[in-house]
mmCIF file of C-alpha atoms in Angstrom:
data_model
loop_
_atom_site.group_PDB
_atom_site.id
_atom_site.type_symbol
_atom_site.label_atom_id
_atom_site.label_comp_id
_atom_site.label_asym_id
_atom_site.label_seq_id
_atom_site.Cartn_x
_atom_site.Cartn_y
_atom_site.Cartn_z
ATOM 1 C CA UNK A 248 -20.228 -13.741 -21.493
ATOM 2 C CA UNK A 249 -22.504 -10.865 -19.778
ATOM 3 C CA UNK A 250 -21.410 -12.073 -16.290
ATOM 4 C CA UNK A 251 -17.878 -12.270 -16.940
ATOM 5 C CA UNK A 252 -17.870 -8.479 -18.634
ATOM 6 C CA UNK A 253 -19.161 -7.390 -15.158
ATOM 7 C CA UNK A 254 -17.082 -9.457 -13.071
ATOM 8 C CA UNK A 255 -14.283 -7.637 -15.471
ATOM 9 C CA UNK A 256 -15.184 -4.386 -15.430
ATOM 10 C CA UNK A 257 -15.777 -4.413 -11.286
ATOM 11 C CA UNK A 258 -11.846 -5.909 -11.372
ATOM 12 C CA UNK A 259 -10.969 -2.921 -13.425
ATOM 13 C CA UNK A 260 -13.616 -0.034 -11.402
ATOM 14 C CA UNK A 261 -12.371 -1.466 -7.849
ATOM 15 C CA UNK A 262 -8.985 0.049 -7.928
ATOM 16 C CA UNK A 263 -9.690 3.187 -10.161
ATOM 17 C CA UNK A 264 -12.024 4.275 -7.468
ATOM 18 C CA UNK A 265 -9.619 3.888 -4.889
ATOM 19 C CA UNK A 266 -7.017 5.909 -6.777
ATOM 20 C CA UNK A 267 -10.061 8.553 -7.687
ATOM 21 C CA UNK A 268 -10.302 8.605 -3.986
ATOM 22 C CA UNK A 269 -7.223 8.883 -3.013
ATOM 23 C CA UNK A 270 -6.344 11.809 -5.344
ATOM 24 C CA UNK A 271 -9.475 14.151 -4.664
ATOM 25 C CA UNK A 272 -8.480 13.721 -0.691
ATOM 26 C CA UNK A 273 -4.973 14.972 -1.170
ATOM 27 C CA UNK A 274 -6.224 17.349 -3.769
ATOM 28 C CA UNK A 275 -8.233 18.903 -1.132
ATOM 29 C CA UNK A 276 -6.293 18.848 1.918
ATOM 30 C CA UNK A 277 -2.705 20.007 -0.101
ATOM 31 C CA UNK A 278 -4.878 23.334 -0.503
ATOM 32 C CA UNK A 279 -5.178 23.111 3.521
ATOM 33 C CA UNK A 280 -2.101 24.537 5.349
ATOM 34 C CA UNK A 281 -1.465 22.961 8.524
ATOM 35 C CA UNK A 282 -1.444 25.547 11.840
ATOM 36 C CA UNK A 283 1.871 25.269 12.662
ATOM 37 C CA UNK A 284 3.585 26.129 8.810
ATOM 38 C CA UNK A 285 5.972 23.047 9.279
ATOM 39 C CA UNK A 286 6.707 20.889 6.145
ATOM 40 C CA UNK A 287 6.915 17.706 5.483
ATOM 41 C CA UNK A 288 10.527 17.124 5.698
ATOM 42 C CA UNK A 289 10.523 18.858 8.967
ATOM 43 C CA UNK A 290 7.679 16.808 10.300
ATOM 44 C CA UNK A 291 9.126 13.554 9.230
ATOM 45 C CA UNK A 292 12.356 14.646 11.204
ATOM 46 C CA UNK A 293 10.271 15.489 13.767
ATOM 47 C CA UNK A 294 8.959 12.518 14.831
ATOM 48 C CA UNK A 295 12.383 10.342 13.406
ATOM 49 C CA UNK A 296 14.082 12.873 16.790
ATOM 50 C CA UNK A 297 11.514 11.808 19.070
ATOM 51 C CA UNK A 298 11.716 8.395 18.837
ATOM 52 C CA UNK A 299 15.188 7.777 18.424
ATOM 53 C CA UNK A 300 15.907 7.684 15.137
ATOM 54 C CA UNK A 301 18.712 10.127 14.709
ATOM 55 C CA UNK A 302 20.024 7.676 11.674
ATOM 56 C CA UNK A 303 17.317 7.615 9.346
ATOM 57 C CA UNK A 304 17.523 9.796 7.045
ATOM 58 C CA UNK A 305 15.338 12.470 4.400
ATOM 59 C CA UNK A 306 15.172 12.373 1.064
ATOM 60 C CA UNK A 307 13.265 14.611 -1.659
ATOM 61 C CA UNK A 308 12.461 12.047 -4.297
ATOM 62 C CA UNK A 309 10.899 13.099 -7.877
ATOM 63 C CA UNK A 310 6.805 12.733 -8.539
ATOM 64 C CA UNK A 311 3.577 13.044 -7.192
ATOM 65 C CA UNK A 312 2.600 10.452 -4.150
ATOM 66 C CA UNK A 313 5.571 8.645 -4.471
ATOM 67 C CA UNK A 314 6.851 8.819 -0.941
ATOM 68 C CA UNK A 315 7.947 5.751 0.288
ATOM 69 C CA UNK A 316 10.366 4.336 3.324
ATOM 70 C CA UNK A 317 13.524 2.032 2.088
ATOM 71 C CA UNK A 318 14.136 -0.150 4.969
ATOM 72 C CA UNK A 319 17.616 -1.123 3.096
ATOM 73 C CA UNK A 320 19.106 2.266 4.015
ATOM 74 C CA UNK A 321 16.852 4.096 6.348
ATOM 75 C CA UNK A 322 15.588 6.413 4.616
ATOM 76 C CA UNK A 323 12.150 8.602 4.238
ATOM 77 C CA UNK A 324 11.896 9.587 0.905
ATOM 78 C CA UNK A 325 9.095 12.370 0.381
ATOM 79 C CA UNK A 326 7.679 13.759 -3.166
ATOM 80 C CA UNK A 327 8.935 17.014 -3.456
ATOM 81 C CA UNK A 328 5.582 18.532 -3.037
ATOM 82 C CA UNK A 329 5.465 16.780 0.367
ATOM 83 C CA UNK A 330 9.418 17.606 1.419
ATOM 84 C CA UNK A 331 8.541 21.311 0.869
ATOM 85 C CA UNK A 332 4.993 21.777 1.816
ATOM 86 C CA UNK A 333 3.280 22.765 4.669
ATOM 87 C CA UNK A 334 -0.561 20.919 4.311
ATOM 88 C CA UNK A 335 -2.582 18.378 6.486
ATOM 89 C CA UNK A 336 -1.992 15.641 3.425
ATOM 90 C CA UNK A 337 1.510 16.757 3.289
ATOM 91 C CA UNK A 338 1.772 15.985 7.170
ATOM 92 C CA UNK A 339 -0.338 13.143 6.873
ATOM 93 C CA UNK A 340 1.990 11.289 4.070
ATOM 94 C CA UNK A 341 5.344 12.568 6.150
ATOM 95 C CA UNK A 342 4.450 11.179 9.432
ATOM 96 C CA UNK A 343 2.799 7.761 7.544
ATOM 97 C CA UNK A 344 5.846 7.192 5.654
ATOM 98 C CA UNK A 345 7.622 7.447 9.464
ATOM 99 C CA UNK A 346 5.804 4.910 10.597
ATOM 100 C CA UNK A 347 7.018 2.712 8.611
ATOM 101 C CA UNK A 348 10.308 3.461 9.986
ATOM 102 C CA UNK A 349 9.191 3.885 13.517
ATOM 103 C CA UNK A 350 7.949 -0.160 12.541
ATOM 104 C CA UNK A 351 10.881 -0.846 11.006
ATOM 105 C CA UNK A 352 13.031 0.057 14.088
ATOM 106 C CA UNK A 353 10.417 -1.613 16.805
ATOM 107 C CA UNK A 354 11.055 -4.974 14.416
ATOM 108 C CA UNK A 355 7.000 -5.223 13.882
ATOM 109 C CA UNK A 356 6.183 -8.461 13.074
ATOM 110 C CA UNK A 357 4.260 -8.112 10.079
ATOM 111 C CA UNK A 358 7.052 -5.963 8.697
ATOM 112 C CA UNK A 359 9.249 -8.267 8.471
ATOM 113 C CA UNK A 360 7.134 -11.005 7.146
ATOM 114 C CA UNK A 361 6.293 -8.983 4.131
ATOM 115 C CA UNK A 362 9.901 -8.444 3.563
ATOM 116 C CA UNK A 363 10.608 -11.784 3.510
ATOM 117 C CA UNK A 364 7.839 -12.191 0.613
ATOM 118 C CA UNK A 365 8.831 -9.805 -1.459
ATOM 119 C CA UNK A 366 11.114 -12.161 -3.860
ATOM 120 C CA UNK A 367 8.700 -14.490 -3.695
ATOM 121 C CA UNK A 368 5.562 -12.201 -4.082
ATOM 122 C CA UNK A 369 7.749 -10.742 -7.487
ATOM 123 C CA UNK A 370 7.719 -14.288 -8.445
ATOM 124 C CA UNK A 371 4.413 -15.182 -8.223
ATOM 125 C CA UNK A 372 3.442 -11.565 -10.629
ATOM 126 C CA UNK A 373 5.567 -12.325 -13.401
ATOM 127 C CA UNK A 374 5.329 -15.543 -13.965
ATOM 128 C CA UNK A 375 1.923 -16.738 -12.110
ATOM 129 C CA UNK A 376 -0.396 -15.486 -15.580
ATOM 130 C CA UNK A 377 2.123 -17.132 -17.843
ATOM 131 C CA UNK A 378 1.781 -20.931 -15.937
ATOM 132 C CA UNK A 379 -1.795 -20.487 -16.082
ATOM 133 C CA UNK A 380 -2.388 -19.446 -19.849
ATOM 134 C CA UNK A 381 -0.412 -21.756 -20.466
ATOM 135 C CA UNK A 382 -1.444 -24.402 -18.671
ATOM 136 C CA UNK A 383 -5.213 -23.799 -19.514
ATOM 137 C CA UNK A 384 -4.217 -23.661 -23.367
ATOM 138 C CA UNK A 385 -2.030 -26.853 -23.365
ATOM 139 C CA UNK A 386 -4.992 -28.586 -21.241
ATOM 140 C CA UNK A 387 -1.540 -29.406 -18.244
ATOM 141 C CA UNK A 388 -4.128 -28.328 -15.249
ATOM 142 C CA UNK A 389 -1.146 -28.983 -13.243
ATOM 143 C CA UNK A 390 0.817 -26.296 -14.987
ATOM 144 C CA UNK A 391 -1.820 -23.899 -14.568
ATOM 145 C CA UNK A 392 -2.125 -24.785 -10.559
ATOM 146 C CA UNK A 393 1.219 -24.339 -9.953
ATOM 147 C CA UNK A 394 0.628 -20.855 -11.696
ATOM 148 C CA UNK A 395 -2.334 -20.586 -8.872
ATOM 149 C CA UNK A 396 0.127 -21.520 -6.231
ATOM 150 C CA UNK A 397 2.346 -18.561 -7.518
ATOM 151 C CA UNK A 398 -0.308 -15.965 -7.448
ATOM 152 C CA UNK A 399 -1.394 -17.055 -4.238
ATOM 153 C CA UNK A 400 1.766 -16.115 -3.079
ATOM 154 C CA UNK A 401 1.626 -12.575 -4.276
ATOM 155 C CA UNK A 402 -1.897 -12.256 -2.271
ATOM 156 C CA UNK A 403 -0.436 -13.296 0.731
ATOM 157 C CA UNK A 404 1.878 -10.327 0.528
ATOM 158 C CA UNK A 405 -0.710 -8.156 -0.608
ATOM 159 C CA UNK A 406 -2.832 -9.599 2.802
ATOM 160 C CA UNK A 407 0.086 -9.132 4.808
ATOM 161 C CA UNK A 408 0.775 -5.548 3.390
ATOM 162 C CA UNK A 409 -2.501 -4.229 4.836
ATOM 163 C CA UNK A 410 -1.658 -4.465 8.809
ATOM 164 C CA UNK A 411 1.777 -2.932 8.073
ATOM 165 C CA UNK A 412 0.227 0.385 6.421
ATOM 166 C CA UNK A 413 -2.978 0.433 8.426
ATOM 167 C CA UNK A 414 -0.204 0.251 11.505
ATOM 168 C CA UNK A 415 1.845 3.022 9.940
ATOM 169 C CA UNK A 416 -0.851 4.855 9.655
ATOM 170 C CA UNK A 417 -1.865 4.744 13.264
ATOM 171 C CA UNK A 418 1.615 5.206 14.750
ATOM 172 C CA UNK A 419 1.727 8.560 12.261
ATOM 173 C CA UNK A 420 -1.706 10.271 13.445
ATOM 174 C CA UNK A 421 -0.400 9.293 16.935
ATOM 175 C CA UNK A 422 3.064 11.383 16.658
ATOM 176 C CA UNK A 423 1.301 13.836 14.543
ATOM 177 C CA UNK A 424 -1.085 14.610 17.651
ATOM 178 C CA UNK A 425 1.143 13.812 20.687
ATOM 179 C CA UNK A 426 3.964 15.846 19.324
ATOM 180 C CA UNK A 427 1.620 18.753 18.438
ATOM 181 C CA UNK A 428 2.435 18.989 14.817
ATOM 182 C CA UNK A 429 -1.127 19.225 14.353
ATOM 183 C CA UNK A 430 -4.262 20.752 16.664
ATOM 184 C CA UNK A 431 -7.125 18.378 17.393
ATOM 185 C CA UNK A 432 -9.130 20.377 14.726
ATOM 186 C CA UNK A 433 -6.435 19.043 12.290
ATOM 187 C CA UNK A 434 -6.822 15.268 13.613
ATOM 188 C CA UNK A 435 -10.433 14.632 11.389
ATOM 189 C CA UNK A 436 -8.612 16.071 8.579
ATOM 190 C CA UNK A 437 -5.298 14.130 8.417
ATOM 191 C CA UNK A 438 -7.232 10.741 9.410
ATOM 192 C CA UNK A 439 -9.067 11.405 6.414
ATOM 193 C CA UNK A 440 -5.726 11.688 4.024
ATOM 194 C CA UNK A 441 -4.235 8.493 6.034
ATOM 195 C CA UNK A 442 -7.670 6.576 5.428
ATOM 196 C CA UNK A 443 -8.310 7.358 1.703
ATOM 197 C CA UNK A 444 -4.621 6.183 1.330
ATOM 198 C CA UNK A 445 -5.303 2.772 2.723
ATOM 199 C CA UNK A 446 -8.517 2.172 0.758
ATOM 200 C CA UNK A 447 -5.972 1.436 -2.214
ATOM 201 C CA UNK A 448 -3.813 -1.148 -0.553
ATOM 202 C CA UNK A 449 -7.470 -2.237 0.658
ATOM 203 C CA UNK A 450 -9.070 -2.358 -3.134
ATOM 204 C CA UNK A 451 -5.731 -4.258 -4.368
ATOM 205 C CA UNK A 452 -5.805 -6.739 -1.935
ATOM 206 C CA UNK A 453 -9.585 -7.515 -2.481
ATOM 207 C CA UNK A 454 -9.118 -7.567 -6.659
ATOM 208 C CA UNK A 455 -6.327 -9.736 -6.115
ATOM 209 C CA UNK A 456 -8.655 -12.250 -3.831
ATOM 210 C CA UNK A 457 -11.345 -12.048 -6.644
ATOM 211 C CA UNK A 458 -8.906 -12.988 -9.402
ATOM 212 C CA UNK A 459 -7.391 -15.945 -6.729
ATOM 213 C CA UNK A 460 -10.745 -17.381 -6.578
ATOM 214 C CA UNK A 461 -11.428 -17.059 -10.225
ATOM 215 C CA UNK A 462 -8.239 -18.815 -11.087
ATOM 216 C CA UNK A 463 -9.181 -21.521 -8.534
ATOM 217 C CA UNK A 464 -12.435 -22.103 -9.770
ATOM 218 C CA UNK A 465 -11.894 -22.418 -13.692
ATOM 219 C CA UNK A 466 -9.163 -25.034 -12.688
ATOM 220 C CA UNK A 467 -11.751 -26.885 -10.708
ATOM 221 C CA UNK A 468 -14.188 -26.903 -13.784
ATOM 222 C CA UNK A 469 -11.462 -27.982 -15.916
ATOM 223 C CA UNK A 470 -10.623 -30.858 -14.221
ATOM 224 C CA UNK A 471 -14.231 -32.051 -13.877
ATOM 225 C CA UNK A 472 -15.176 -31.616 -17.685
ATOM 226 C CA UNK A 473 -11.818 -34.230 -18.073
#
């Protein structure tokens, strides 16, 4: 029982730690103004134009750290503080989302795979726990096993997300340096913001894999007891 509680505690602490690191790093470098004075929106437009992506629009969206790229309408969506701010953090985040736009334009393989997995991952996230719990309580291990398969699809989506996010950050750093949006002295700071953000995806994938292993062991042990 104690080991199980420790396990649950670890599962909860990993994503909390990752989120705290992101918010702490973002908060720190959102107070550091970039040397060019370019806002997040201006940074995004500069990189997009430099890569010939004139058809990609930039939009302001509400919330904090709600920034994302939407491949459906080719739009880079930036939260208000990123859109209007001229901080190192804002530059890094805006450039990261444009990194996804560049991936889309270049038909980046992992991005295409992730997009294809979205409906399967959504189905897996919604049904897996229901099937697993129902199967265990009803003694129908085949139903529980089906739930594990659905959950594995969601885990696969998160694993594929990792190279997509790391690649976008790599493209972002390369662009802001080569275009002179940040100076060499600011490169390390921008990299810290990008690395902290990437850790949230690593944490989510790690937690999901731990859960998947737990489900597999649970079903295996139940089958042995029959």
